[in-house]
CSV table of C-alpha atoms and ligand atoms in Angstrom, one decimal:
chain,number,residue,atom,x,y,z
A,1,UNK,CA,-40.5,-328.0,16.2
A,2,UNK,CA,-38.3,-330.6,17.9
A,3,UNK,CA,-38.6,-334.5,17.5
A,4,UNK,CA,-40.6,-334.6,20.6
A,5,UNK,CA,-43.2,-332.1,19.5
A,6,UNK,CA,-43.4,-333.4,16.1
A,7,UNK,CA,-44.0,-336.9,17.4
A,8,UNK,CA,-46.7,-335.5,19.8
A,9,UNK,CA,-48.4,-333.8,16.9
A,10,UNK,CA,-48.3,-336.9,14.7
A,11,UNK,CA,-49.8,-338.8,17.5
A,12,UNK,CA,-52.6,-336.3,17.9
A,13,UNK,CA,-53.4,-336.6,14.1
A,14,UNK,CA,-53.5,-340.4,14.4
A,15,UNK,CA,-55.6,-340.5,17.3
A,16,UNK,CA,-57.9,-337.7,16.2
A,17,UNK,CA,-58.4,-338.3,12.4
A,18,UNK,CA,-60.4,-335.9,10.3
A,19,UNK,CA,-60.2,-333.2,12.9
A,20,UNK,CA,-57.9,-330.6,11.0
A,21,UNK,CA,-58.9,-327.6,13.2
A,22,UNK,CA,-57.9,-329.4,16.2
A,23,UNK,CA,-54.5,-330.4,14.7
A,24,UNK,CA,-54.0,-326.8,13.8
A,25,UNK,CA,-54.7,-325.5,17.2
A,26,UNK,CA,-52.3,-328.0,18.8
A,27,UNK,CA,-49.7,-327.4,16.0
A,28,UNK,CA,-49.7,-323.6,16.9
A,29,UNK,CA,-49.3,-324.2,20.5
A,30,UNK,CA,-46.5,-326.7,20.1
A,31,UNK,CA,-44.6,-324.3,17.9
A,32,UNK,CA,-44.4,-322.0,21.0
A,33,UNK,CA,-43.3,-324.3,23.5
A,34,UNK,CA,-39.7,-325.6,22.5
A,35,UNK,CA,-37.9,-323.3,24.9
A,36,UNK,CA,-40.4,-323.9,27.7
A,37,UNK,CA,-39.7,-327.6,27.5
A,38,UNK,CA,-36.0,-327.2,27.4
A,39,UNK,CA,-36.1,-325.1,30.5
A,40,UNK,CA,-38.7,-327.4,32.3
A,41,UNK,CA,-37.8,-331.1,31.6
A,42,UNK,CA,-40.4,-331.9,34.3
A,43,UNK,CA,-43.3,-331.0,31.9
A,44,UNK,CA,-42.0,-333.5,29.5
A,45,UNK,CA,-41.3,-336.3,32.1
A,46,UNK,CA,-44.8,-335.8,33.7
A,47,UNK,CA,-46.4,-335.9,30.2
A,48,UNK,CA,-48.2,-332.5,30.6
A,49,UNK,CA,-48.5,-331.9,27.0
A,50,UNK,CA,-49.8,-335.4,26.3
A,51,UNK,CA,-52.4,-335.0,29.0
A,52,UNK,CA,-53.5,-331.6,27.7
A,53,UNK,CA,-54.3,-332.7,24.2
A,54,UNK,CA,-56.5,-335.4,25.6
A,55,UNK,CA,-59.9,-333.9,26.9
A,56,UNK,CA,-60.8,-334.9,30.5
A,57,UNK,CA,-64.3,-335.7,29.3
A,58,UNK,CA,-66.2,-335.7,26.0
A,59,UNK,CA,-69.9,-336.0,26.0
A,60,UNK,CA,-72.2,-336.4,22.9
A,61,UNK,CA,-75.9,-336.7,23.0
A,62,UNK,CA,-79.0,-336.9,20.8
A,63,UNK,CA,-81.2,-333.8,20.6
A,64,UNK,CA,-84.7,-334.5,19.3
A,65,UNK,CA,-87.0,-331.6,18.7
A,66,UNK,CA,-90.2,-330.8,17.0
A,67,UNK,CA,-90.5,-328.0,14.3
A,68,UNK,CA,-93.5,-325.8,13.9
A,69,UNK,CA,-95.1,-328.1,11.4
A,70,UNK,CA,-94.9,-331.1,13.9
A,71,UNK,CA,-91.8,-332.8,12.1
A,72,UNK,CA,-89.2,-334.3,14.2
A,73,UNK,CA,-85.5,-333.5,13.8
A,74,UNK,CA,-82.6,-334.9,15.4
A,75,UNK,CA,-79.3,-333.0,16.1
A,76,UNK,CA,-76.2,-333.9,17.9
A,77,UNK,CA,-75.2,-332.2,21.0
A,78,UNK,CA,-71.6,-332.0,22.6
A,79,UNK,CA,-69.8,-330.7,25.5
A,80,UNK,CA,-65.9,-331.1,25.5
A,81,UNK,CA,-64.6,-330.7,29.1
A,82,UNK,CA,-61.0,-330.2,28.3
A,83,UNK,CA,-59.1,-329.1,31.3
A,84,UNK,CA,-60.1,-328.4,35.0
A,85,UNK,CA,-56.7,-327.8,36.5
A,86,UNK,CA,-57.3,-324.1,37.5
A,87,UNK,CA,-61.1,-323.9,37.8
A,88,UNK,CA,-64.4,-325.3,36.9
A,89,UNK,CA,-64.9,-325.9,33.2
A,90,UNK,CA,-65.8,-322.7,31.3
A,91,UNK,CA,-66.5,-322.0,27.7
A,92,UNK,CA,-69.3,-321.2,25.1
A,93,UNK,CA,-71.9,-323.2,23.2
A,94,UNK,CA,-72.0,-323.0,19.3
A,95,UNK,CA,-75.0,-323.8,17.4
A,96,UNK,CA,-74.0,-324.0,13.6
A,97,UNK,CA,-74.3,-326.6,11.0
A,98,UNK,CA,-70.6,-326.7,10.8
A,99,UNK,CA,-70.2,-328.0,14.3
A,100,UNK,CA,-68.3,-331.4,14.8
A,101,UNK,CA,-66.2,-332.9,17.5
A,102,UNK,CA,-63.1,-331.7,16.0
A,103,UNK,CA,-64.3,-328.1,15.7
A,104,UNK,CA,-65.2,-328.1,19.4
A,105,UNK,CA,-61.9,-329.8,20.5
A,106,UNK,CA,-60.0,-327.0,18.9
A,107,UNK,CA,-62.1,-324.4,20.6
A,108,UNK,CA,-61.9,-326.2,24.0
A,109,UNK,CA,-58.2,-326.5,23.5
A,110,UNK,CA,-57.9,-322.7,22.8
A,111,UNK,CA,-60.1,-322.0,25.7
A,112,UNK,CA,-57.8,-323.5,28.3
A,113,UNK,CA,-55.0,-321.3,27.4
A,114,UNK,CA,-57.4,-318.3,27.0
A,115,UNK,CA,-59.1,-318.9,30.4
A,116,UNK,CA,-55.6,-319.2,32.1
A,117,UNK,CA,-54.6,-315.8,30.6
A,118,UNK,CA,-57.7,-314.0,32.1
A,119,UNK,CA,-56.0,-314.6,35.5
A,120,UNK,CA,-59.4,-315.8,36.7
A,121,UNK,CA,-60.1,-319.4,38.1
A,122,UNK,CA,-61.7,-321.0,35.0
A,123,UNK,CA,-60.8,-324.3,33.2
A,124,UNK,CA,-61.5,-324.8,29.6
A,125,UNK,CA,-64.5,-326.3,27.8
A,126,UNK,CA,-66.6,-325.9,24.7
A,127,UNK,CA,-69.9,-327.3,23.5
A,128,UNK,CA,-72.8,-327.0,21.1
A,129,UNK,CA,-74.6,-328.6,18.4
A,130,UNK,CA,-74.8,-328.9,14.5
A,131,UNK,CA,-78.3,-327.3,14.9
A,132,UNK,CA,-78.7,-324.4,12.2
A,133,UNK,CA,-80.7,-321.4,13.7
A,134,UNK,CA,-80.9,-320.0,10.2
A,135,UNK,CA,-84.6,-319.4,9.3
A,136,UNK,CA,-85.9,-320.9,12.5
A,137,UNK,CA,-88.8,-319.4,14.5
A,138,UNK,CA,-88.5,-318.3,18.1
A,139,UNK,CA,-90.5,-321.3,19.2
A,140,UNK,CA,-88.4,-323.8,17.3
A,141,UNK,CA,-85.2,-322.2,18.9
A,142,UNK,CA,-86.9,-322.5,22.3
A,143,UNK,CA,-87.9,-326.2,21.7
A,144,UNK,CA,-84.3,-327.0,20.5
A,145,UNK,CA,-82.7,-325.3,23.6
A,146,UNK,CA,-85.1,-327.1,25.9
A,147,UNK,CA,-84.2,-330.5,24.6
A,148,UNK,CA,-80.5,-329.7,24.4
A,149,UNK,CA,-80.5,-328.7,28.1
A,150,UNK,CA,-82.6,-331.7,29.0
A,151,UNK,CA,-79.6,-333.9,28.5
A,152,UNK,CA,-76.7,-331.3,29.2
A,153,UNK,CA,-78.0,-330.5,32.7
A,154,UNK,CA,-76.5,-333.6,34.2
A,155,UNK,CA,-72.9,-332.7,33.3
A,156,UNK,CA,-72.9,-328.9,34.2
A,157,UNK,CA,-73.3,-326.7,37.4
A,158,UNK,CA,-72.0,-323.5,38.8
A,159,UNK,CA,-68.9,-325.2,40.4
A,160,UNK,CA,-68.6,-327.9,37.7
A,161,UNK,CA,-69.0,-326.4,34.2
A,162,UNK,CA,-70.5,-323.1,33.2
A,163,UNK,CA,-71.4,-322.8,29.5
A,164,UNK,CA,-72.0,-319.4,27.7
A,165,UNK,CA,-72.8,-318.2,24.1
A,166,UNK,CA,-70.6,-318.5,21.1
A,167,UNK,CA,-71.7,-318.6,17.3
A,168,UNK,CA,-75.5,-318.9,17.2
A,169,UNK,CA,-75.9,-318.6,21.0
A,170,UNK,CA,-76.8,-315.3,22.4
A,171,UNK,CA,-79.0,-313.8,25.0
A,172,UNK,CA,-82.2,-315.4,23.8
A,173,UNK,CA,-80.7,-319.0,23.7
A,174,UNK,CA,-79.2,-318.5,27.1
A,175,UNK,CA,-82.5,-317.5,28.4
A,176,UNK,CA,-84.2,-320.7,27.1
A,177,UNK,CA,-81.3,-322.9,28.3
A,178,UNK,CA,-81.2,-321.4,31.7
A,179,UNK,CA,-84.9,-321.7,32.2
A,180,UNK,CA,-84.8,-325.4,31.4
A,181,UNK,CA,-81.9,-326.0,33.7
A,182,UNK,CA,-83.8,-324.3,36.6
A,183,UNK,CA,-86.9,-326.5,35.9
A,184,UNK,CA,-84.8,-329.6,35.9
A,185,UNK,CA,-82.5,-328.9,38.9
A,186,UNK,CA,-84.8,-326.6,41.0
A,187,UNK,CA,-82.1,-324.3,41.7
A,188,UNK,CA,-81.3,-320.7,40.6
A,189,UNK,CA,-77.5,-320.8,40.3
A,190,UNK,CA,-74.8,-319.1,38.0
A,191,UNK,CA,-74.8,-322.3,35.7
A,192,UNK,CA,-74.5,-320.2,32.5
A,193,UNK,CA,-73.1,-316.8,31.8
A,194,UNK,CA,-74.4,-314.2,29.4
A,195,UNK,CA,-77.8,-314.2,31.3
A,196,UNK,CA,-80.3,-311.5,31.1
A,197,UNK,CA,-79.7,-308.4,33.4
A,198,UNK,CA,-82.7,-309.1,35.3
A,199,UNK,CA,-81.9,-312.7,36.1
A,200,UNK,CA,-78.2,-312.7,37.1
A,201,UNK,CA,-76.5,-311.5,34.0
A,202,UNK,CA,-73.6,-308.9,34.1
A,203,UNK,CA,-73.6,-305.4,32.6
A,204,UNK,CA,-71.1,-305.2,29.7
A,205,UNK,CA,-71.1,-309.0,29.0
A,206,UNK,CA,-72.8,-308.6,25.6
A,207,UNK,CA,-70.3,-306.0,24.5
A,208,UNK,CA,-67.3,-307.6,26.4
A,209,UNK,CA,-65.6,-309.6,23.7
A,210,UNK,CA,-65.6,-306.8,21.2
A,211,UNK,CA,-64.6,-304.1,23.7
A,212,UNK,CA,-61.9,-306.4,25.0
A,213,UNK,CA,-60.6,-306.8,21.4
A,214,UNK,CA,-60.3,-303.2,20.9
A,215,UNK,CA,-58.8,-302.5,24.5
A,216,UNK,CA,-56.1,-305.0,23.5
A,217,UNK,CA,-55.5,-303.6,20.0
A,218,UNK,CA,-55.1,-300.2,21.6
A,219,UNK,CA,-52.3,-301.6,23.8
A,220,UNK,CA,-50.8,-303.0,20.8
A,221,UNK,CA,-51.0,-299.8,18.9
A,222,UNK,CA,-49.4,-298.0,21.9
A,223,UNK,CA,-46.3,-300.0,21.5
A,224,UNK,CA,-45.8,-298.3,18.1
A,225,UNK,CA,-46.8,-294.9,19.8
A,226,UNK,CA,-50.0,-294.7,18.0
A,227,UNK,CA,-53.9,-295.1,18.6
A,228,UNK,CA,-57.2,-295.8,17.0
A,229,UNK,CA,-57.7,-292.2,16.3
A,230,UNK,CA,-58.0,-291.7,12.6
A,231,UNK,CA,-57.3,-295.2,11.7
A,232,UNK,CA,-59.3,-297.1,9.0
A,233,UNK,CA,-60.5,-300.4,10.5
A,234,UNK,CA,-61.7,-303.5,8.6
A,235,UNK,CA,-64.0,-305.8,10.6
A,236,UNK,CA,-65.3,-309.2,9.5
A,237,UNK,CA,-68.4,-310.8,10.8
A,238,UNK,CA,-71.6,-309.1,12.0
A,239,UNK,CA,-72.5,-311.0,15.1
A,240,UNK,CA,-71.9,-310.3,18.8
A,241,UNK,CA,-68.1,-309.8,18.7
A,242,UNK,CA,-68.1,-307.7,15.5
A,243,UNK,CA,-70.8,-305.5,17.2
A,244,UNK,CA,-68.8,-304.7,20.3
A,245,UNK,CA,-65.7,-304.2,18.3
A,246,UNK,CA,-67.3,-301.8,16.0
A,247,UNK,CA,-68.7,-299.7,18.9
A,248,UNK,CA,-65.5,-299.4,20.7
A,249,UNK,CA,-63.1,-298.8,17.7
A,250,UNK,CA,-65.6,-296.1,16.6
A,251,UNK,CA,-65.6,-294.5,20.1
A,252,UNK,CA,-61.9,-294.4,20.2
A,253,UNK,CA,-61.8,-292.4,16.9
A,254,UNK,CA,-61.4,-295.2,14.3
A,255,UNK,CA,-63.4,-295.5,11.3
A,256,UNK,CA,-64.8,-299.0,10.7
A,257,UNK,CA,-65.5,-299.5,6.9
A,258,UNK,CA,-66.5,-303.1,6.5
A,259,UNK,CA,-68.6,-305.9,7.9
A,260,UNK,CA,-68.9,-309.4,6.6
A,261,UNK,CA,-71.2,-312.6,6.4
A,262,UNK,CA,-71.3,-315.8,4.7
A,263,UNK,CA,-72.6,-314.0,1.5
A,264,UNK,CA,-69.8,-311.4,1.2
A,265,UNK,CA,-68.8,-308.1,2.7
A,266,UNK,CA,-70.2,-304.5,2.8
A,267,UNK,CA,-68.0,-301.6,2.2
A,268,UNK,CA,-69.0,-298.3,4.0
A,269,UNK,CA,-66.4,-295.6,3.5
A,270,UNK,CA,-68.2,-293.0,5.8
A,271,UNK,CA,-67.8,-295.3,8.6
A,272,UNK,CA,-70.2,-297.7,10.5
A,273,UNK,CA,-71.4,-295.6,13.4
A,274,UNK,CA,-74.6,-294.5,15.3
A,275,UNK,CA,-77.7,-296.2,13.9
A,276,UNK,CA,-75.7,-298.3,11.6
A,277,UNK,CA,-74.2,-300.1,14.6
A,278,UNK,CA,-77.8,-300.7,16.0
A,279,UNK,CA,-78.8,-302.0,12.7
A,280,UNK,CA,-76.1,-304.7,13.2
A,281,UNK,CA,-78.4,-306.2,16.0
A,282,UNK,CA,-81.4,-306.2,13.6
A,283,UNK,CA,-79.2,-308.1,11.1
A,284,UNK,CA,-78.3,-310.8,13.6
A,285,UNK,CA,-81.9,-311.0,14.9
A,286,UNK,CA,-83.4,-311.6,11.6
A,287,UNK,CA,-81.8,-315.1,11.5
A,288,UNK,CA,-81.0,-314.7,7.8
A,289,UNK,CA,-77.5,-315.3,7.0
A,290,UNK,CA,-76.4,-312.2,5.3
A,291,UNK,CA,-75.0,-308.7,5.4
A,292,UNK,CA,-76.2,-307.6,2.0
A,293,UNK,CA,-79.3,-306.0,3.7
A,294,UNK,CA,-76.9,-303.5,5.4
A,295,UNK,CA,-75.9,-302.4,1.8
A,296,UNK,CA,-79.3,-301.9,0.7
A,297,UNK,CA,-80.4,-300.0,3.9
A,298,UNK,CA,-77.5,-297.6,3.8
A,299,UNK,CA,-76.8,-297.5,0.0
A,300,UNK,CA,-73.4,-298.7,0.2
A,301,UNK,CA,-71.3,-301.2,-1.8
A,302,UNK,CA,-71.8,-304.9,-1.3
A,303,UNK,CA,-69.0,-307.3,-2.5
A,304,UNK,CA,-70.6,-310.9,-2.9
A,305,UNK,CA,-68.7,-314.0,-2.1
A,306,UNK,CA,-65.5,-312.1,-0.8
A,307,UNK,CA,-63.9,-311.3,2.5
A,308,UNK,CA,-63.0,-307.8,3.4
A,309,UNK,CA,-59.3,-308.3,3.7
A,310,UNK,CA,-58.9,-306.7,0.1
A,311,UNK,CA,-59.9,-303.5,1.6
A,312,UNK,CA,-57.2,-300.8,2.4
A,313,UNK,CA,-57.0,-300.7,6.3
A,314,UNK,CA,-54.6,-299.7,9.1
A,315,UNK,CA,-56.1,-302.1,11.6
A,316,UNK,CA,-57.8,-305.6,10.8
A,317,UNK,CA,-60.1,-307.2,13.3
A,318,UNK,CA,-61.3,-310.6,12.2
A,319,UNK,CA,-64.5,-311.4,14.2
A,320,UNK,CA,-66.3,-314.0,12.3
A,321,UNK,CA,-65.1,-317.6,12.4
A,322,UNK,CA,-62.1,-319.9,12.2
A,323,UNK,CA,-59.7,-319.8,9.2
A,324,UNK,CA,-61.4,-316.8,7.5
A,325,UNK,CA,-58.0,-315.1,6.8
A,326,UNK,CA,-55.6,-317.2,4.7
A,327,UNK,CA,-52.0,-316.6,3.4
A,328,UNK,CA,-53.2,-314.7,0.4
A,329,UNK,CA,-55.5,-312.4,2.6
A,330,UNK,CA,-52.5,-311.9,4.9
A,331,UNK,CA,-50.2,-310.8,2.0
A,332,UNK,CA,-53.0,-308.5,0.7
A,333,UNK,CA,-53.4,-306.8,4.1
A,334,UNK,CA,-49.6,-306.4,4.5
A,335,UNK,CA,-49.3,-305.0,1.0
A,336,UNK,CA,-52.1,-302.5,1.6
A,337,UNK,CA,-50.2,-301.1,4.7
A,338,UNK,CA,-52.2,-302.8,7.6
A,339,UNK,CA,-50.1,-302.5,10.7
A,340,UNK,CA,-52.1,-304.4,13.3
A,341,UNK,CA,-54.3,-307.6,13.1
A,342,UNK,CA,-56.1,-308.2,16.3
A,343,UNK,CA,-58.1,-311.4,16.4
A,344,UNK,CA,-61.8,-311.3,17.8
A,345,UNK,CA,-62.8,-314.7,16.4
A,346,UNK,CA,-61.1,-318.0,17.6
A,347,UNK,CA,-58.3,-318.9,15.2
A,348,UNK,CA,-59.6,-316.8,12.2
A,349,UNK,CA,-55.9,-316.9,10.7
A,350,UNK,CA,-54.5,-319.9,9.1
A,351,UNK,CA,-51.0,-320.9,10.0
A,352,UNK,CA,-49.6,-319.7,6.7
A,353,UNK,CA,-51.3,-316.4,7.3
A,354,UNK,CA,-49.7,-316.2,10.7
A,355,UNK,CA,-46.3,-316.7,9.1
A,356,UNK,CA,-47.0,-313.7,6.7
A,357,UNK,CA,-47.7,-311.5,9.6
A,358,UNK,CA,-44.6,-312.7,11.5
A,359,UNK,CA,-42.3,-312.1,8.7
A,360,UNK,CA,-43.7,-308.7,7.8
A,361,UNK,CA,-43.1,-307.8,11.5
A,362,UNK,CA,-46.5,-306.2,11.8
A,363,UNK,CA,-48.7,-306.4,15.1
A,364,UNK,CA,-50.6,-309.7,15.3
A,365,UNK,CA,-52.5,-311.1,18.2
A,366,UNK,CA,-54.0,-314.4,18.5
A,367,UNK,CA,-57.7,-314.6,19.5
A,368,UNK,CA,-56.9,-316.5,22.6
A,369,UNK,CA,-55.3,-313.3,24.0
A,370,UNK,CA,-57.3,-310.7,22.3
A,371,UNK,CA,-60.7,-312.1,22.5
A,372,UNK,CA,-60.3,-313.1,26.2
A,373,UNK,CA,-62.4,-310.2,27.4
A,374,UNK,CA,-65.6,-312.2,26.6
A,375,UNK,CA,-65.0,-315.1,28.9
A,376,UNK,CA,-63.1,-312.8,31.5
A,377,UNK,CA,-66.4,-310.8,31.8
A,378,UNK,CA,-68.2,-314.3,32.1
A,379,UNK,CA,-65.8,-314.9,35.0
A,380,UNK,CA,-66.9,-311.5,36.5
A,381,UNK,CA,-70.6,-312.6,36.0
A,382,UNK,CA,-69.7,-315.6,38.1
A,383,UNK,CA,-68.1,-313.6,40.8
A,384,UNK,CA,-71.2,-311.4,41.0
A,385,UNK,CA,-73.5,-314.4,40.9
A,386,UNK,CA,-71.5,-316.1,43.9
A,387,UNK,CA,-71.6,-312.8,45.9
A,388,UNK,CA,-75.4,-312.2,44.9
A,389,UNK,CA,-74.3,-308.5,44.3
A,390,UNK,CA,-74.3,-306.9,40.9
A,391,UNK,CA,-71.7,-304.4,39.8
A,392,UNK,CA,-72.2,-301.1,38.0
A,393,UNK,CA,-71.3,-300.8,34.3
A,394,UNK,CA,-68.3,-298.7,35.2
A,395,UNK,CA,-67.0,-301.3,37.6
A,396,UNK,CA,-67.3,-304.2,35.1
A,397,UNK,CA,-65.9,-302.2,32.2
A,398,UNK,CA,-63.1,-301.0,34.3
A,399,UNK,CA,-62.2,-304.5,35.4
A,400,UNK,CA,-62.5,-305.7,31.8
A,401,UNK,CA,-60.1,-303.0,30.6
A,402,UNK,CA,-57.6,-303.9,33.4
A,403,UNK,CA,-57.8,-307.5,32.6
A,404,UNK,CA,-57.0,-306.8,28.8
A,405,UNK,CA,-54.1,-304.5,29.7
A,406,UNK,CA,-52.7,-307.2,32.0
A,407,UNK,CA,-53.1,-309.9,29.3
A,408,UNK,CA,-51.2,-307.7,26.9
A,409,UNK,CA,-48.6,-307.0,29.4
A,410,UNK,CA,-48.2,-310.8,30.1
A,411,UNK,CA,-47.8,-311.5,26.3
A,412,UNK,CA,-45.2,-309.0,25.9
A,413,UNK,CA,-43.0,-309.8,29.0
A,414,UNK,CA,-43.4,-313.6,28.4
A,415,UNK,CA,-42.5,-313.3,24.6
A,416,UNK,CA,-39.4,-311.4,25.7
A,417,UNK,CA,-38.5,-313.7,28.4
A,418,UNK,CA,-38.6,-316.7,26.0
A,419,UNK,CA,-36.6,-314.9,23.4
A,420,UNK,CA,-39.1,-313.8,20.8
A,421,UNK,CA,-39.9,-310.1,21.7
A,422,UNK,CA,-43.2,-308.8,20.1
A,423,UNK,CA,-44.4,-312.3,19.3
A,424,UNK,CA,-47.9,-312.2,20.9
A,425,UNK,CA,-48.6,-316.0,19.8
A,426,UNK,CA,-45.6,-317.2,21.8
A,427,UNK,CA,-46.2,-314.9,24.7
A,428,UNK,CA,-50.0,-316.0,24.9
A,429,UNK,CA,-49.3,-319.8,24.4
A,430,UNK,CA,-46.4,-319.9,27.0
A,431,UNK,CA,-48.1,-317.8,29.7
A,432,UNK,CA,-51.3,-319.7,29.2
A,433,UNK,CA,-49.6,-323.0,29.4
A,434,UNK,CA,-47.3,-322.4,32.4
A,435,UNK,CA,-50.2,-321.8,34.9
A,436,UNK,CA,-52.2,-324.7,33.8
A,437,UNK,CA,-49.1,-326.9,33.6
A,438,UNK,CA,-48.0,-326.1,37.1
A,439,UNK,CA,-51.5,-326.6,38.4
A,440,UNK,CA,-51.5,-330.0,37.0
A,441,UNK,CA,-48.1,-330.8,38.4
A,442,UNK,CA,-49.4,-329.7,41.8
A,443,UNK,CA,-52.5,-331.9,41.6
A,444,UNK,CA,-50.8,-335.2,40.8
A,445,UNK,CA,-51.5,-337.6,37.9
A,446,UNK,CA,-54.9,-336.4,36.8
B,1,LIG,P1,-72.4,-314.7,16.3
B,1,LIG,O1,-73.2,-316.0,16.0
B,1,LIG,O2,-73.0,-313.6,16.9
B,1,LIG,O3,-71.8,-314.2,14.9
B,1,LIG,C1,-71.0,-315.2,14.2
B,1,LIG,C2,-70.5,-314.4,12.7
B,1,LIG,O4,-69.7,-315.4,12.1
B,1,LIG,C3,-71.7,-314.3,11.8
B,1,LIG,O5,-71.4,-313.2,11.0
B,1,LIG,C4,-71.8,-315.5,11.2
B,1,LIG,O6,-72.6,-315.7,10.3
B,1,LIG,C5,-70.4,-315.9,10.8
B,1,LIG,N1,-70.0,-317.2,10.7
B,1,LIG,C6,-70.2,-318.1,11.6
B,1,LIG,N2,-69.7,-319.4,10.9
B,1,LIG,C7,-69.4,-319.2,9.8
B,1,LIG,C8,-69.0,-320.0,8.8
B,1,LIG,N3,-68.5,-321.3,8.8
B,1,LIG,N4,-68.6,-319.3,7.5
B,1,LIG,C9,-68.8,-318.0,7.5
B,1,LIG,N5,-69.3,-317.1,8.3
B,1,LIG,C10,-69.5,-317.7,9.5
B,1,LIG,O7,-71.1,-315.1,17.0
B,1,LIG,P2,-70.0,-314.4,17.9
B,1,LIG,O8,-69.9,-313.1,17.3
B,1,LIG,O9,-70.3,-314.6,19.3
B,1,LIG,O10,-68.7,-315.2,17.4
B,1,LIG,C11,-67.8,-314.8,16.5
B,1,LIG,C12,-66.4,-315.4,16.7
B,1,LIG,O11,-65.9,-314.9,17.9
B,1,LIG,C13,-66.3,-316.9,16.8
B,1,LIG,O12,-65.1,-317.3,16.3
B,1,LIG,C14,-66.4,-317.1,18.2
B,1,LIG,O13,-66.0,-318.3,18.6
B,1,LIG,C15,-65.6,-316.1,18.8
B,1,LIG,N6,-65.8,-315.5,20.2
B,1,LIG,C16,-67.0,-315.4,20.6
B,1,LIG,C17,-67.1,-314.9,21.9
B,1,LIG,C18,-68.4,-314.5,22.6
B,1,LIG,O14,-68.5,-314.2,23.8
B,1,LIG,N7,-69.5,-314.6,21.8
B,1,LIG,C19,-65.9,-314.9,22.9
B,1,LIG,C20,-64.8,-315.0,22.2
B,1,LIG,C21,-64.7,-315.4,20.9
B,1,LIG,P3,-73.7,-316.9,10.1
B,1,LIG,O15,-73.8,-317.4,11.5
B,1,LIG,O16,-75.0,-316.2,9.8
B,1,LIG,O17,-73.2,-317.9,9.3
B,2,LIG,O1,-64.7,-318.3,22.8
B,2,LIG,C1,-65.1,-317.8,24.0
B,2,LIG,O2,-64.3,-317.4,24.8
B,2,LIG,C2,-66.5,-317.7,24.2
B,2,LIG,N1,-67.4,-318.0,23.4
B,2,LIG,C3,-67.0,-317.1,25.5
B,2,LIG,C4,-67.0,-318.2,26.5
B,2,LIG,C5,-67.6,-317.7,27.8
B,2,LIG,O3,-67.7,-318.7,28.6
B,2,LIG,O4,-67.9,-316.7,28.1
């Protein structure tokens, strides 16, 4: 990095103390932009980067709610509206006890680049709460969602900011949030995505992130003249993204042998397919916090307290959470012959892990490129809502596939144009950045 980007990163750290994930996300992007800044001095003189690391708006609010015993709980709610240069704010809501301002800033920052890569007109945002859905009843989840929306509704809207799901927020939560928004505003608009099919949701949105990850990985494998057929695949997580990825990887002939949760990982050498994929939905819906039940149900090995990266695989799809794959894990994967790591989660690989993959010259794609299918299909849901016309499953899936192929091509051509052929991180960061930066230049000092 140059003196300029080093100083910028130091300023970000000083101004946003105790937010290591945000620092990490900024550092990764800065690492890709040297040549861009040399070729375009106007970005520097117009302080585009300095502006991009400062959220346009951050909102925090109190979320009081009653549990089933009548006890009062207070959580903190957030919405980070990071950048609206190319469209209304767009990005998910995360409900997880680990949620802090720093986590959401990193996610909102990543979302700006990701949304830009989709080619659809969406700015970047993220929100959520430190609420822990684990062990909560359906009624408690509903009361929490209603209280959360009772404050959030002032700041969002179909043309302003359109939240969706992320960790801990799926179809059920989107339903409760939407219901409350509708009551408060007396309007039925596409203010959230990931809605139910009967009330404005899009076909394929539940599967979209995972499908998109596999469509992207398929393109990566094509560059090495190979495919998923016959490949052993390690997946982490067991949530929405992992579920979609397992389905599509299996459909394309891959054998998915792992799933993981905070409790450890399961190793299923016969492959996770058919009813086993449906069982993943039960695991999530149980509101427990574990994958061990899968091992009991299907009589396979459960490895407590470990991540799946020690398992021999050809393709790795990290689909759980940030920083779940570190330097040692990366070395283990490379040593065991893994040829492709395609991220489903946001920033699952540490910066040291990324270095290992780059040095080993294996295929490696950052989440902001390969998991963009989720938000892209949210964008398609917004289009359908605006038209008040639903598209068929084939239509949405075809568009999703086309978008993922296009993002892949953009990463490849941009990485090459900026002197680092095959580097998906640089390709994604530079291409995502350029569109937003140029829009900011056009719009004056905003
Ligand atoms: P889910 O809530 O459906 O599943 C999340 C999975 O990650 C669960 O297995 C969860 O276990 C685990 N997990 C979450 N936090 C932690 C933690 N701190 N330590 C260990 N395990 C953890 O979420 P999604 O599948 O939607 O999200 C997974 C990843 O994909 C996230 O990084 C998310 O940002 C990203 N993503 C999601 C998109 C979407 O459309 N849903 C789109 C693009 C990216 P548990 O919660 O039980 O701890
Ligand atoms: O990280 C992500 O891209 C998401 N959680 C999906 C966001 C969205 O608006 O669909």
